[in-house]
């Protein structure tokens, strides 16, 4: 695919009957330009990649050792940084739980958290059902499709053909 355009895309959503009526996606005026793939370019790229691979093998052992040491040092620093972040997070969570236990007694906390979880689960399942129903009722209308295939060679001859779906 070399290029293409779409003249018009519209979505019609029946908000009052979203569970029973289809959501309609309309696409009009689709124009697609296609050319054959030139495999000779792929072969030259493959050759260049092989040459780069050979050069990489010729690097000295010293360079490879230096790179390995640098990489090991980077990994070590990253692990230390993550460990510090983990300790800070645990400390903050511990302080937060202490503050929470001082502000509320255990019964209030338990009932409030269970109601929050129930509300989240019910809204999640409702959303999942709505999305599933929309996908089941999705209707896609495509019209006025033009596909143009053009083949040109280095000898200044070209061939073009097309397909039209109305």
Short mmCIF file of C-alpha atoms in Angstrom, two decimals:
data_model
loop_
_atom_site.label_atom_id
_atom_site.label_comp_id
_atom_site.label_asym_id
_atom_site.label_seq_id
_atom_site.Cartn_x
_atom_site.Cartn_y
_atom_site.Cartn_z
CA UNK A 1 0.00 0.00 0.00
CA UNK A 2 1.54 3.27 -1.11
CA UNK A 3 -1.24 5.62 -0.07
CA UNK A 4 -4.91 6.10 0.38
CA UNK A 5 -7.70 8.31 1.60
CA UNK A 6 -11.12 8.01 3.18
CA UNK A 7 -13.58 10.75 2.27
CA UNK A 8 -16.06 10.25 5.11
CA UNK A 9 -16.27 8.27 8.34
CA UNK A 10 -19.31 8.52 10.56
CA UNK A 11 -20.57 6.66 13.60
CA UNK A 12 -24.25 6.51 14.46
CA UNK A 13 -24.92 5.58 18.08
CA UNK A 14 -28.53 4.96 19.16
CA UNK A 15 -28.06 6.28 22.70
CA UNK A 16 -31.65 5.63 23.77
CA UNK A 17 -31.56 1.97 22.69
CA UNK A 18 -27.86 1.15 22.89
CA UNK A 19 -28.52 -2.43 24.04
CA UNK A 20 -30.94 -3.35 21.25
CA UNK A 21 -30.10 -1.22 18.17
CA UNK A 22 -26.84 -1.52 16.22
CA UNK A 23 -24.03 1.04 16.32
CA UNK A 24 -23.40 1.87 12.67
CA UNK A 25 -19.92 2.70 11.36
CA UNK A 26 -20.09 4.19 7.83
CA UNK A 27 -17.06 4.65 5.59
CA UNK A 28 -17.45 6.27 2.18
CA UNK A 29 -15.00 7.16 -0.56
CA UNK A 30 -12.12 4.82 0.22
CA UNK A 31 -9.27 5.20 -2.28
CA UNK A 32 -6.28 2.85 -1.98
CA UNK A 33 -3.11 2.99 -4.13
CA UNK A 34 -1.07 -0.23 -4.27
CA UNK A 35 2.28 -1.09 -5.87
CA UNK A 36 4.06 -4.44 -6.08
CA UNK A 37 6.80 -5.02 -3.50
CA UNK A 38 10.38 -4.81 -4.82
CA UNK A 39 12.22 -7.82 -3.41
CA UNK A 40 15.58 -6.69 -4.85
CA UNK A 41 15.66 -3.90 -2.25
CA UNK A 42 15.12 -6.49 0.47
CA UNK A 43 18.07 -8.54 -0.77
CA UNK A 44 20.42 -5.54 -0.76
CA UNK A 45 19.30 -4.67 2.78
CA UNK A 46 19.94 -8.27 3.80
CA UNK A 47 23.43 -8.09 2.33
CA UNK A 48 24.18 -4.89 4.24
CA UNK A 49 22.95 -6.51 7.44
CA UNK A 50 25.24 -9.52 6.90
CA UNK A 51 28.22 -7.20 6.36
CA UNK A 52 27.44 -5.33 9.57
CA UNK A 53 27.20 -8.64 11.39
CA UNK A 54 30.65 -9.66 10.13
CA UNK A 55 32.16 -6.35 11.30
CA UNK A 56 30.59 -6.81 14.69
CA UNK A 57 32.29 -10.21 15.07
CA UNK A 58 35.66 -8.61 14.38
CA UNK A 59 35.49 -6.34 17.41
CA UNK A 60 38.21 -6.97 19.89
CA UNK A 61 37.72 -8.91 23.09
CA UNK A 62 38.72 -5.84 25.06
CA UNK A 63 35.82 -3.82 23.66
CA UNK A 64 33.42 -6.61 24.50
CA UNK A 65 34.74 -6.84 28.06
CA UNK A 66 34.41 -3.07 28.50
CA UNK A 67 30.83 -3.17 27.24
CA UNK A 68 29.97 -6.06 29.56
CA UNK A 69 31.39 -4.18 32.56
CA UNK A 70 29.46 -1.04 31.68
CA UNK A 71 26.25 -3.01 31.24
CA UNK A 72 26.80 -4.81 34.56
CA UNK A 73 27.34 -1.46 36.29
CA UNK A 74 24.16 -0.03 34.73
CA UNK A 75 22.13 -3.04 35.90
CA UNK A 76 23.61 -2.80 39.40
CA UNK A 77 22.74 0.92 39.64
CA UNK A 78 19.21 0.25 38.38
CA UNK A 79 18.69 -2.50 40.97
CA UNK A 80 19.93 -0.23 43.75
CA UNK A 81 17.62 2.56 42.59
CA UNK A 82 14.63 0.21 42.50
CA UNK A 83 15.46 -1.14 45.96
CA UNK A 84 15.51 2.41 47.36
CA UNK A 85 12.16 3.15 45.72
CA UNK A 86 10.71 -0.07 47.13
CA UNK A 87 11.87 0.79 50.66
CA UNK A 88 10.39 4.31 50.39
CA UNK A 89 7.08 2.92 49.11
CA UNK A 90 6.88 0.37 51.94
CA UNK A 91 7.63 3.10 54.49
CA UNK A 92 4.92 5.39 53.06
CA UNK A 93 2.38 2.56 53.01
CA UNK A 94 3.20 1.68 56.61
CA UNK A 95 2.78 5.32 57.68
CA UNK A 96 -0.48 5.55 55.77
CA UNK A 97 -1.85 2.42 57.41
CA UNK A 98 -0.91 3.81 60.83
CA UNK A 99 -2.70 7.08 60.04
CA UNK A 100 -5.73 5.18 58.76
CA UNK A 101 -5.96 2.99 61.86
CA UNK A 102 -5.77 6.08 64.11
CA UNK A 103 -8.54 7.89 62.22
CA UNK A 104 -11.08 5.05 61.95
CA UNK A 105 -11.95 2.01 63.93
CA UNK A 106 -11.74 -1.36 62.19
CA UNK A 107 -15.49 -1.78 61.61
CA UNK A 108 -15.87 1.46 59.68
CA UNK A 109 -12.87 0.67 57.53
CA UNK A 110 -14.07 -2.84 56.68
CA UNK A 111 -17.59 -1.80 55.70
CA UNK A 112 -16.42 1.16 53.62
CA UNK A 113 -13.79 -0.84 51.71
CA UNK A 114 -16.19 -3.71 50.98
CA UNK A 115 -18.83 -1.32 49.61
CA UNK A 116 -16.19 0.33 47.41
CA UNK A 117 -15.11 -3.05 46.03
CA UNK A 118 -18.73 -4.04 45.34
CA UNK A 119 -19.41 -0.76 43.52
CA UNK A 120 -16.26 -1.15 41.41
CA UNK A 121 -17.13 -4.75 40.48
CA UNK A 122 -20.72 -3.91 39.52
CA UNK A 123 -19.71 -0.93 37.36
CA UNK A 124 -16.97 -3.04 35.78
CA UNK A 125 -19.35 -5.83 34.83
CA UNK A 126 -21.93 -3.35 33.53
CA UNK A 127 -19.29 -1.73 31.33
CA UNK A 128 -18.14 -5.12 30.09
CA UNK A 129 -21.71 -6.11 29.19
CA UNK A 130 -22.27 -2.79 27.40
CA UNK A 131 -19.06 -3.11 25.36
CA UNK A 132 -19.85 -6.73 24.50
CA UNK A 133 -23.38 -5.79 23.35
CA UNK A 134 -22.04 -2.92 21.21
CA UNK A 135 -19.50 -5.23 19.56
CA UNK A 136 -22.17 -7.87 18.90
CA UNK A 137 -24.49 -5.27 17.34
CA UNK A 138 -21.78 -3.35 15.43
CA UNK A 139 -22.71 -2.77 11.80
CA UNK A 140 -20.05 -1.60 9.33
CA UNK A 141 -21.16 -0.04 6.04
CA UNK A 142 -18.46 0.48 3.41
CA UNK A 143 -19.25 2.12 0.07
CA UNK A 144 -17.49 3.73 -2.88
CA UNK A 145 -14.21 1.78 -2.68
CA UNK A 146 -11.53 2.32 -5.35
CA UNK A 147 -8.39 0.17 -5.39
CA UNK A 148 -5.70 1.18 -7.89
CA UNK A 149 -2.75 -1.12 -8.65
CA UNK A 150 0.16 0.49 -10.47
CA UNK A 151 3.29 -1.28 -11.64
CA UNK A 152 6.18 0.69 -13.06
CA UNK A 153 9.51 -0.63 -14.22
CA UNK A 154 12.87 1.02 -14.80
CA UNK A 155 12.32 0.85 -18.57
CA UNK A 156 9.72 3.67 -18.38
CA UNK A 157 6.80 1.31 -19.00
CA UNK A 158 4.02 1.22 -16.50
CA UNK A 159 0.82 -0.70 -16.09
CA UNK A 160 -2.18 0.38 -14.07
CA UNK A 161 -5.42 -1.36 -13.22
CA UNK A 162 -8.18 -0.72 -10.75
CA UNK A 163 -11.16 -2.18 -8.98
CA UNK A 164 -14.26 -0.26 -7.95
CA UNK A 165 -16.77 -1.44 -5.36
CA UNK A 166 -19.83 0.75 -5.16
#
